[in-house]
Coordinates of N, CA and C in Angstrom, one line a residue:
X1 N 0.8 -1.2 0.0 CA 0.0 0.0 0.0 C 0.9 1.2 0.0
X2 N 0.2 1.9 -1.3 CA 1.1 3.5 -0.5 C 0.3 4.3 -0.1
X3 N 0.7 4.9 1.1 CA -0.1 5.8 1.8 C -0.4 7.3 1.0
X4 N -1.3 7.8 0.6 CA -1.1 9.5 0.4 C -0.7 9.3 -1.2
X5 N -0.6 7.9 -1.8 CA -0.1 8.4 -3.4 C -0.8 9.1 -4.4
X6 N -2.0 8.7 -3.9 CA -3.4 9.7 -4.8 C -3.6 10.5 -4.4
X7 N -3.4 11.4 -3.3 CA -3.5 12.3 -2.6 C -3.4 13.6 -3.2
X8 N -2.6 13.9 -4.1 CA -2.2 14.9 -5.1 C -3.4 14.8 -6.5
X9 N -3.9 13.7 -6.9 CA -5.0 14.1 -7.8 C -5.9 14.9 -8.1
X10 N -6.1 15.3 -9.1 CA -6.9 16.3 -9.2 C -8.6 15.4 -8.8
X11 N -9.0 14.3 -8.7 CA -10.2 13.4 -8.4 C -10.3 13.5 -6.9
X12 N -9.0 13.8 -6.0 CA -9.1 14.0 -4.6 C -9.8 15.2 -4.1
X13 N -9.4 16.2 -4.9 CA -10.2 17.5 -4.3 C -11.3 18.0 -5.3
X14 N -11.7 17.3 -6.3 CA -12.8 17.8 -7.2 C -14.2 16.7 -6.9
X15 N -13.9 15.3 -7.0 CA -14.8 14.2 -7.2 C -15.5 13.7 -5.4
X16 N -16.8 15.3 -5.7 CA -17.6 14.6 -4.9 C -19.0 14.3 -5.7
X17 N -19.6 13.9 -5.2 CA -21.1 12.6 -5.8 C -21.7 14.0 -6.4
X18 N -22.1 14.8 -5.9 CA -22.4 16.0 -6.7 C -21.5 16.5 -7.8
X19 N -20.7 16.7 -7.7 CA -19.8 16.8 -8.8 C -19.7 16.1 -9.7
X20 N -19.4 14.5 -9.5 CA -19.9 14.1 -10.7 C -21.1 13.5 -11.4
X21 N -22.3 13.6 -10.1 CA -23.4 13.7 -10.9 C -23.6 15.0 -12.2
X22 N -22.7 16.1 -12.1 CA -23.2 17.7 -12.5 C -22.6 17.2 -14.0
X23 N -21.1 16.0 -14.0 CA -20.6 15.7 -15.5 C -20.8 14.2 -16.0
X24 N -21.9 13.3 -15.1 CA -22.3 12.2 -16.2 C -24.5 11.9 -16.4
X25 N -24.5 13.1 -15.5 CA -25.8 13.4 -15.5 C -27.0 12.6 -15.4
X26 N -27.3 12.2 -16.4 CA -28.9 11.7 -16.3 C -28.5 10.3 -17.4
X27 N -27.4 9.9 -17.5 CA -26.9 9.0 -18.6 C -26.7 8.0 -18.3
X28 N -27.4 6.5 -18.3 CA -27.7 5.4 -17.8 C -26.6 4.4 -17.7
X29 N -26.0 3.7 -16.5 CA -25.2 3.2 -15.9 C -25.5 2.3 -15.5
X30 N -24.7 0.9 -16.1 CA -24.7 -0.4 -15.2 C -25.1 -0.4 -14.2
X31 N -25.6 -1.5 -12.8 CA -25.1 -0.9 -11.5 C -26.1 -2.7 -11.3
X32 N -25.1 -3.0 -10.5 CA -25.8 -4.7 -9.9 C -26.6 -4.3 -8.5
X33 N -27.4 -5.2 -8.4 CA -28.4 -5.3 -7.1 C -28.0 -6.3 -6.5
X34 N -28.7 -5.8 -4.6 CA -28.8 -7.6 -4.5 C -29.4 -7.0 -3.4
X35 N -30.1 -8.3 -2.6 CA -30.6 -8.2 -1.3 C -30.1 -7.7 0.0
X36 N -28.4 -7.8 0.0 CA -28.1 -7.5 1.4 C -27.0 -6.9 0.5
X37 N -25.8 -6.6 1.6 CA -25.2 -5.4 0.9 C -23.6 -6.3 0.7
X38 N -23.5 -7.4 0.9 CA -22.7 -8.6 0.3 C -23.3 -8.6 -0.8
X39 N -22.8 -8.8 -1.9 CA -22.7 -9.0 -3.3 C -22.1 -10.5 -4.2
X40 N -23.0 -11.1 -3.8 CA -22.5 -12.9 -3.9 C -22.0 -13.1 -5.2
X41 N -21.0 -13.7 -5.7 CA -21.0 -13.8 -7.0 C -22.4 -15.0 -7.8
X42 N -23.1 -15.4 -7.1 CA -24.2 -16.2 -7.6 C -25.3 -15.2 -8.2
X43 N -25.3 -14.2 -7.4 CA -26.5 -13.3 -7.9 C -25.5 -12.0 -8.8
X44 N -24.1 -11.9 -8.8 CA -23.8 -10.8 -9.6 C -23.7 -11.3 -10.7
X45 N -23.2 -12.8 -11.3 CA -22.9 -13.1 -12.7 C -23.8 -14.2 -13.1
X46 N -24.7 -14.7 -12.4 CA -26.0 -15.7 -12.6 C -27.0 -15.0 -13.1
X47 N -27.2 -13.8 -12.6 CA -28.4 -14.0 -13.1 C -28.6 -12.1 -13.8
X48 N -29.5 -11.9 -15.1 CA -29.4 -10.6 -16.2 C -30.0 -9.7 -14.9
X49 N -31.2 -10.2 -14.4 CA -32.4 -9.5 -13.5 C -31.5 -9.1 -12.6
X50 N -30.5 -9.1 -12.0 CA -29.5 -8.8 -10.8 C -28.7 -7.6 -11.2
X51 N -28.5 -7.2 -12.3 CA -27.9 -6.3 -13.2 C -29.1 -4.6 -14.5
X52 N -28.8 -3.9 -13.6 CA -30.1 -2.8 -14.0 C -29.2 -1.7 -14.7
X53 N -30.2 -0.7 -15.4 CA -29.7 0.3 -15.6 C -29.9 1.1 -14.8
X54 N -29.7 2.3 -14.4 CA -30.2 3.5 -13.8 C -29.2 4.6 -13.9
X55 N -29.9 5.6 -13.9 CA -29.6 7.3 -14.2 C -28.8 7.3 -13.2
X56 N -27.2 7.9 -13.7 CA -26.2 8.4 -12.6 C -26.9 9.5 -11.7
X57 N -27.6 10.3 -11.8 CA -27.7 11.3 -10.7 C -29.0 10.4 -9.9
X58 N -29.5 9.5 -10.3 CA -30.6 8.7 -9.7 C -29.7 8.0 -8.4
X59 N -28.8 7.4 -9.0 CA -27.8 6.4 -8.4 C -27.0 7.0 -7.3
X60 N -26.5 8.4 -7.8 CA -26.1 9.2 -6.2 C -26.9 9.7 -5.6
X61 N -28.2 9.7 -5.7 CA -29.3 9.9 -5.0 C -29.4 8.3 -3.9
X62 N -29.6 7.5 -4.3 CA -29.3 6.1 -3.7 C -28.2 6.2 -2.8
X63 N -27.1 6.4 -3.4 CA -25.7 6.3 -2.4 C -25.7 7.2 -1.4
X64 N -26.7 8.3 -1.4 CA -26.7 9.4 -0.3 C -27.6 8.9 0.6
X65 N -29.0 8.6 0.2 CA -29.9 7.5 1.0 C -29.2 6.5 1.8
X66 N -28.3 5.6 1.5 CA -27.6 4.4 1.6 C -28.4 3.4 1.4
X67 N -29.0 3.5 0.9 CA -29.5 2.4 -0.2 C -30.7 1.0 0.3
X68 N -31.2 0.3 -0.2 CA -32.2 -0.5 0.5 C -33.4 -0.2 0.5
X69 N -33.5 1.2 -0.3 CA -35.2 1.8 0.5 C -36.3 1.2 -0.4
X70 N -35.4 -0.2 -1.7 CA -36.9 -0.5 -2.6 C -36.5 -2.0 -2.0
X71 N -35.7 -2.4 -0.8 CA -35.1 -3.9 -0.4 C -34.5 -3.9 -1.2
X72 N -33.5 -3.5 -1.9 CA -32.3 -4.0 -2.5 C -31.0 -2.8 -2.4
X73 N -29.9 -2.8 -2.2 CA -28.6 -2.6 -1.9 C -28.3 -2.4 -3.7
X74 N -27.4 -1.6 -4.2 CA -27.3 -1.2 -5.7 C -25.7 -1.0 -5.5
X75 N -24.7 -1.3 -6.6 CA -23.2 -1.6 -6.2 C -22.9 -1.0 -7.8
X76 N -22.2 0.0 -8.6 CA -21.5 0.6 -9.5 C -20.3 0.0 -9.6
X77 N -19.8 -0.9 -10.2 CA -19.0 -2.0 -10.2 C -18.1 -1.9 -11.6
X78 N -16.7 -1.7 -11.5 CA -15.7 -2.2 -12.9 C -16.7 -1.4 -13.7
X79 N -16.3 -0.2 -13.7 CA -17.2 0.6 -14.7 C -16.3 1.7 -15.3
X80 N -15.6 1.2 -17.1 CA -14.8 2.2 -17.0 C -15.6 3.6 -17.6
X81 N -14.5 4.5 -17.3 CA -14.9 5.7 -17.6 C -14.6 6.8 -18.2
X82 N -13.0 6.5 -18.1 CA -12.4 7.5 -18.5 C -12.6 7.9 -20.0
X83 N -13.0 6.8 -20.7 CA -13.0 7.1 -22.5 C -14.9 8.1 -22.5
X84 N -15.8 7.5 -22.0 CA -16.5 7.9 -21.6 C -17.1 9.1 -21.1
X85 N -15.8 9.9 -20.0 CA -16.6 10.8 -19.1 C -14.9 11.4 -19.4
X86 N -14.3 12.1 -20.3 CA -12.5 12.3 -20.5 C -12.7 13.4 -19.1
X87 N -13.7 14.3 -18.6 CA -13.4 15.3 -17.8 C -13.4 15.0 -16.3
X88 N -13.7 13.4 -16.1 CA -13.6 13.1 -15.1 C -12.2 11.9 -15.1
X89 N -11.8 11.7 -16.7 CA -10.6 11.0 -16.8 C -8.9 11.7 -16.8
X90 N -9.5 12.8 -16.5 CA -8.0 13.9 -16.6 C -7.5 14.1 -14.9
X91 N -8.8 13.6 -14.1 CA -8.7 13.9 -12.7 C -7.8 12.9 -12.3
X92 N -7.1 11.4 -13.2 CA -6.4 10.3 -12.2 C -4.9 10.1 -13.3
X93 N -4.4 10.3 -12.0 CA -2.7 10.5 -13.3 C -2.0 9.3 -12.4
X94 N -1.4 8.4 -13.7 CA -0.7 7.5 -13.0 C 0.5 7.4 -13.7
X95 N 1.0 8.4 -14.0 CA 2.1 8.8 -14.8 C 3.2 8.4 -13.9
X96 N 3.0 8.3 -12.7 CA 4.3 8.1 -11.9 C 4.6 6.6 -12.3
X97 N 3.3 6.2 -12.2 CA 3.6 4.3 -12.3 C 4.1 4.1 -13.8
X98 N 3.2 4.4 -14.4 CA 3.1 4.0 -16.2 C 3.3 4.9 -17.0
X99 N 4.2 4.4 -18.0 CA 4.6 6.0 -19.2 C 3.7 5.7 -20.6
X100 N 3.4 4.4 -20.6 CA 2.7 4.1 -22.0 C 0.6 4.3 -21.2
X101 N 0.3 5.5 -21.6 CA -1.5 5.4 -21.0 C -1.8 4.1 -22.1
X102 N -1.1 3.9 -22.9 CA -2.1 2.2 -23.5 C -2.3 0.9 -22.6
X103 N -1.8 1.4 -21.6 CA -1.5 0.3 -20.8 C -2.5 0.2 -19.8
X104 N -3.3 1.6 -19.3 CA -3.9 1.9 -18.7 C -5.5 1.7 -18.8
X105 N -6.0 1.1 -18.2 CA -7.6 0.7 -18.5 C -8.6 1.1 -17.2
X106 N -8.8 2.4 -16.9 CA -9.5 2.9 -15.4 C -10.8 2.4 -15.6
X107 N -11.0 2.0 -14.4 CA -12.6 2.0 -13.8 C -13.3 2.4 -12.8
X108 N -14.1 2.3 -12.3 CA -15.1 3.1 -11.2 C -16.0 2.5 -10.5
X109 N -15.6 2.2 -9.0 CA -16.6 1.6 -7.9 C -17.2 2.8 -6.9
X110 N -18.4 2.5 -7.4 CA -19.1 3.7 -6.3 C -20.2 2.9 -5.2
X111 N -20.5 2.9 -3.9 CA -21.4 1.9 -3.4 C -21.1 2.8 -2.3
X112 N -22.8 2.2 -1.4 CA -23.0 2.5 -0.4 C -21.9 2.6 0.7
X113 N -21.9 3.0 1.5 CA -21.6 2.4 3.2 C -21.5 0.7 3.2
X114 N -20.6 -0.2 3.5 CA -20.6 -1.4 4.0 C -20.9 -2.4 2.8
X115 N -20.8 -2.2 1.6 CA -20.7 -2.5 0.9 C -19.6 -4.1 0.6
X116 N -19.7 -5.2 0.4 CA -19.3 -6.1 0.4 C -18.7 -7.0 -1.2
X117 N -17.6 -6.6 -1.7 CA -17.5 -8.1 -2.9 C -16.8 -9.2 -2.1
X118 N -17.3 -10.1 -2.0 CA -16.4 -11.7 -1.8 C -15.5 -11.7 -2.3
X119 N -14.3 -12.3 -1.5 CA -13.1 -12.7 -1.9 C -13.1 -13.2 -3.5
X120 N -12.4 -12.7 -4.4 CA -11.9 -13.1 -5.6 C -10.4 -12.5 -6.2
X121 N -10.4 -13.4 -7.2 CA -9.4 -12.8 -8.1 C -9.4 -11.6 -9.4
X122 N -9.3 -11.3 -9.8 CA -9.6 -10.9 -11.4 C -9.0 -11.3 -12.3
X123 N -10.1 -12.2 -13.0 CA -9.4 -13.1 -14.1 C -8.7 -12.7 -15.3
X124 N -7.6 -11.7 -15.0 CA -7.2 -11.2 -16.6 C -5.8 -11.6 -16.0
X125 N -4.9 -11.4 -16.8 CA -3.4 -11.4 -16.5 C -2.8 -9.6 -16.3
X126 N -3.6 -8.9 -15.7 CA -2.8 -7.4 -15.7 C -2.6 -7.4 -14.5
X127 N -1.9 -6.8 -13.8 CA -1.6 -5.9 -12.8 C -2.4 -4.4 -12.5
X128 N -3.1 -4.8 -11.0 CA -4.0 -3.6 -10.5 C -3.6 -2.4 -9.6
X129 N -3.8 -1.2 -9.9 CA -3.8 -0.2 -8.9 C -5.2 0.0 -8.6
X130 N -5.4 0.3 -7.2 CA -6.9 0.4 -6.4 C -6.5 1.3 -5.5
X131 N -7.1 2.5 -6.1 CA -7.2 4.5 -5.7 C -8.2 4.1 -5.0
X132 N -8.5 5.0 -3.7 CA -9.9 5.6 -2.5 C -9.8 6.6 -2.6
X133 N -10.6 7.3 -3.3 CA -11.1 8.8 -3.5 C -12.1 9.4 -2.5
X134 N -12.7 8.8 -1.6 CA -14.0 8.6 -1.0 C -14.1 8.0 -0.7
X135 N -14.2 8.4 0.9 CA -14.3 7.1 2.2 C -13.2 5.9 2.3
X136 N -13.4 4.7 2.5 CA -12.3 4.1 3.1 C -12.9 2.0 2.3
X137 N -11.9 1.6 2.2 CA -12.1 0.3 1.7 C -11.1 -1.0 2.5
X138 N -11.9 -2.1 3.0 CA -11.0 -2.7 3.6 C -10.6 -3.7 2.2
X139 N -9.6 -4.3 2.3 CA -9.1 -5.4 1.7 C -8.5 -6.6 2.4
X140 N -8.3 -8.0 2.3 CA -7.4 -9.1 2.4 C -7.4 -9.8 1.6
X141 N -5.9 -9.4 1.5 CA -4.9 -10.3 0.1 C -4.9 -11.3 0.4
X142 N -4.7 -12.6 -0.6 CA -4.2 -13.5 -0.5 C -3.3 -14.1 -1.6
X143 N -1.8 -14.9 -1.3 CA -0.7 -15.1 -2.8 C -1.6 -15.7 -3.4
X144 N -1.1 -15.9 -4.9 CA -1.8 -16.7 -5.5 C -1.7 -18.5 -5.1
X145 N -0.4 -18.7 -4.3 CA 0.0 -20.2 -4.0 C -1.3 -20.4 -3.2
X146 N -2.2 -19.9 -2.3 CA -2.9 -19.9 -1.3 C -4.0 -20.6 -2.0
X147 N -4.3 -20.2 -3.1 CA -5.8 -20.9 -3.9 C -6.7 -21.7 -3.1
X148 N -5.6 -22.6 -3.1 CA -6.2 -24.1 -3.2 C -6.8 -24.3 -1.3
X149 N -6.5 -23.3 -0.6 CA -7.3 -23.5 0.6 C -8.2 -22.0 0.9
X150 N -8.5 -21.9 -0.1 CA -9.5 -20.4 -0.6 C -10.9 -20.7 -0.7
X151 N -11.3 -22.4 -0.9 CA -12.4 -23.0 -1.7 C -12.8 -22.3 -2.8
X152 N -12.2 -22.0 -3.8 CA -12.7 -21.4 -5.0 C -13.8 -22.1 -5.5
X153 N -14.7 -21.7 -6.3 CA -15.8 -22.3 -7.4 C -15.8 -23.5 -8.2
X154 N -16.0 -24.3 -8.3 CA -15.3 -25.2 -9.1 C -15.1 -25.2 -10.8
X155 N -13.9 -25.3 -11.2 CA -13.5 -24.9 -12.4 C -14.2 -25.2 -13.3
X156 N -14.6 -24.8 -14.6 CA -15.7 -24.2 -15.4 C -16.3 -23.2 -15.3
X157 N -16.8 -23.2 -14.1 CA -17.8 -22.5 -13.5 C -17.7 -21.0 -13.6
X158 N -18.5 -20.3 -14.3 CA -18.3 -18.4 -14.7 C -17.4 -17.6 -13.3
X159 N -18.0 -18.5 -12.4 CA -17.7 -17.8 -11.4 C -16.2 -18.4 -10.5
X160 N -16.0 -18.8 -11.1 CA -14.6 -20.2 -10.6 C -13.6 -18.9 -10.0
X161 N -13.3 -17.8 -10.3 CA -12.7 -17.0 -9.7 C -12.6 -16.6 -8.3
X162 N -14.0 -17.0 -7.6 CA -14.5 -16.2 -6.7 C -14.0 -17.6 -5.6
X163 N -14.0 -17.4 -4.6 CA -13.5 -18.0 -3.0 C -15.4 -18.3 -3.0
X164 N -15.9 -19.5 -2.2 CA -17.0 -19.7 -1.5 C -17.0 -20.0 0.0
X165 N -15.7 -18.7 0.5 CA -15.6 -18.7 1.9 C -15.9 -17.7 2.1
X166 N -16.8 -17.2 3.4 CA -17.0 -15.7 4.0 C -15.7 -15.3 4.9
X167 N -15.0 -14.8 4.7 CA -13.9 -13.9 5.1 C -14.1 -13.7 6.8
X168 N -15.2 -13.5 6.9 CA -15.9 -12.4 8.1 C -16.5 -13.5 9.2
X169 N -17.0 -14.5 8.3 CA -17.6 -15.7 9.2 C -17.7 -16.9 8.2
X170 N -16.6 -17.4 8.7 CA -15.7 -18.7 7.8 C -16.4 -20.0 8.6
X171 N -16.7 -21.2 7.3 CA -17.6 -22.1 8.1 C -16.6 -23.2 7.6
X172 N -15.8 -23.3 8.9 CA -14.2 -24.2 8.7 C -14.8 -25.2 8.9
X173 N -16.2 -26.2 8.9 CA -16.5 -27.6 8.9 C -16.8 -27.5 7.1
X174 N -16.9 -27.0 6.6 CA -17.2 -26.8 5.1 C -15.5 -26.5 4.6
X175 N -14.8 -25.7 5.0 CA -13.8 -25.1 4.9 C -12.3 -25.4 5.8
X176 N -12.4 -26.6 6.0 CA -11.3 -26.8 7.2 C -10.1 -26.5 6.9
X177 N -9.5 -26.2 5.8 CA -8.3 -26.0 4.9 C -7.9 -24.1 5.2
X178 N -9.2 -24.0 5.2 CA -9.1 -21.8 5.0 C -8.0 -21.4 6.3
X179 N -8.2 -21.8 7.4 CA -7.0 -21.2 8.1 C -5.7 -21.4 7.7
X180 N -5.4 -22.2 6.8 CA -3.9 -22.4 6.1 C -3.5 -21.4 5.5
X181 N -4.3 -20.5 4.7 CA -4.2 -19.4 4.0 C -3.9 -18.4 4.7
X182 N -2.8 -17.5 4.9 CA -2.4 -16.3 5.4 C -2.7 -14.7 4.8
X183 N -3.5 -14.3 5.1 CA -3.8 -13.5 4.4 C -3.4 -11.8 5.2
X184 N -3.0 -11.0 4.0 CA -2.8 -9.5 4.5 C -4.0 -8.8 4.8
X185 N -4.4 -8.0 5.8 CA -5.3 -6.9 5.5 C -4.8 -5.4 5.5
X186 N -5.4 -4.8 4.8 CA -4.8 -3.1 5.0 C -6.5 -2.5 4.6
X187 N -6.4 -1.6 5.2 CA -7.5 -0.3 5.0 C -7.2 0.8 4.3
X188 N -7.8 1.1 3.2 CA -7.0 2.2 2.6 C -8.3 3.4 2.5
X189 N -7.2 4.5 3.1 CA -8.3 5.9 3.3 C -7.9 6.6 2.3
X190 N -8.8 8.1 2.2 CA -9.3 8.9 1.3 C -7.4 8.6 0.7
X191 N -7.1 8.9 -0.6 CA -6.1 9.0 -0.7 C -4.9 8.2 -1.1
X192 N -5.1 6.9 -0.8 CA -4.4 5.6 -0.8 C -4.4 5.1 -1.9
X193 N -3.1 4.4 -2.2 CA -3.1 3.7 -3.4 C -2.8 2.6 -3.1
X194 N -3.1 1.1 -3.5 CA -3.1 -0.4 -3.7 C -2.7 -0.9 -5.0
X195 N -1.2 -1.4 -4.6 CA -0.8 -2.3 -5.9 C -1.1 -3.5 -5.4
X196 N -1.8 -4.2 -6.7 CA -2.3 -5.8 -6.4 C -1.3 -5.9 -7.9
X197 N -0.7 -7.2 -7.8 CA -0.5 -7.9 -9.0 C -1.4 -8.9 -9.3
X198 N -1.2 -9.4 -10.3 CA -2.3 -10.1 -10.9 C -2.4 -11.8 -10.2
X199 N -3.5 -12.0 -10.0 CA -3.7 -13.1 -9.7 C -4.0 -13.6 -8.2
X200 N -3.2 -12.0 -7.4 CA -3.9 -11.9 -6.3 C -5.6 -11.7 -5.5

């Protein structure tokens, strides 16, 4: 983790929910549902009905509520932007890390308070940076050697990426293997930057 690396962006002192409701407006955005504010991968990639559109200034209207008030919890998820919204893409400079921007593919998580994704990996072969612009995000890593006492999905499976352990409340008679796994935690506040390499 680096402390304070985003800290200097121009998205630290410009990108509040108002603000960029004022520059993506009324212009219809992804955004997954679910019942509680854990986000299972069964109901995020199972099923179309789990996955809605809705109006960005609708959606920070929800995020200011905190969400729940039709019974369902709403999560803005891997949503890139920057080609999309360039005046909210000029606000994240990662020039210190990367000199080729082709290399660079930004996205955008916006969610309530307490907001939860299950342990997973991201199935691509890149290497991730994970900026907190707003409010605070917990994480625990785990190596990629670890897998195999992670209970992942079983392979085929769309979701084979994801762990079918709760992190928070681990059911070691289903999972007796999971305490083998050593895992890091860090909390990263307004400002913080997270190198994840791939596979973690």
């Amino acid at each position: 983790m680096l402390a304070g690396a985003a800290g200097g962006w121009g998205a630290s002192s410009s990108w509040t929910l108002d603000h960029m409701a004022s520059v993506v407006g009324d212009i219809s955005v992804p955004v997954f549902k679910s019942p509680t504010p854990v986000f299972h991968p069964e109901l995020k990639y199972s099923y179309d009905r789990m996955r809605v559109g809705v109006r960005f200034s609708d959606y920070v209207g929800m995020v200011k509520d905190g969400g729940a008030g039709d019974g369902y919890y709403y999560y803005l998820a891997t949503t890139p932007f920057a080609e999309h919204y360039p005046e909210l893409g000029k606000d994240v400079d990662f020039s210190y890390f990367l000199t080729n921007r082709k290399e660079l593919h930004p996205n955008i998580w916006i969610s309530m308070s307490g907001t939860v994704t299950p342990l997973h990996f991201d199935p691509f072969e890149f290497h991730n940076f994970h900026a907190v612009v707003r409010g605070r995000k917990r994480f625990v890593l785990y190596e990629p050697e670890a897998s195999s006492f992670l209970a992942p999905y079983p392979s085929g499976e769309r979701i084979q990426h994801f762990s079918q352990v709760d992190l928070d409340n681990p059911d070691l008679r289903r999972f007796p293997d999971f305490p083998k796994a050593q895992g890091l935690e860090c909390l990263l506040e307004e400002g913080d930057l997270l190198f994840m390499p791939s596979w973690w």
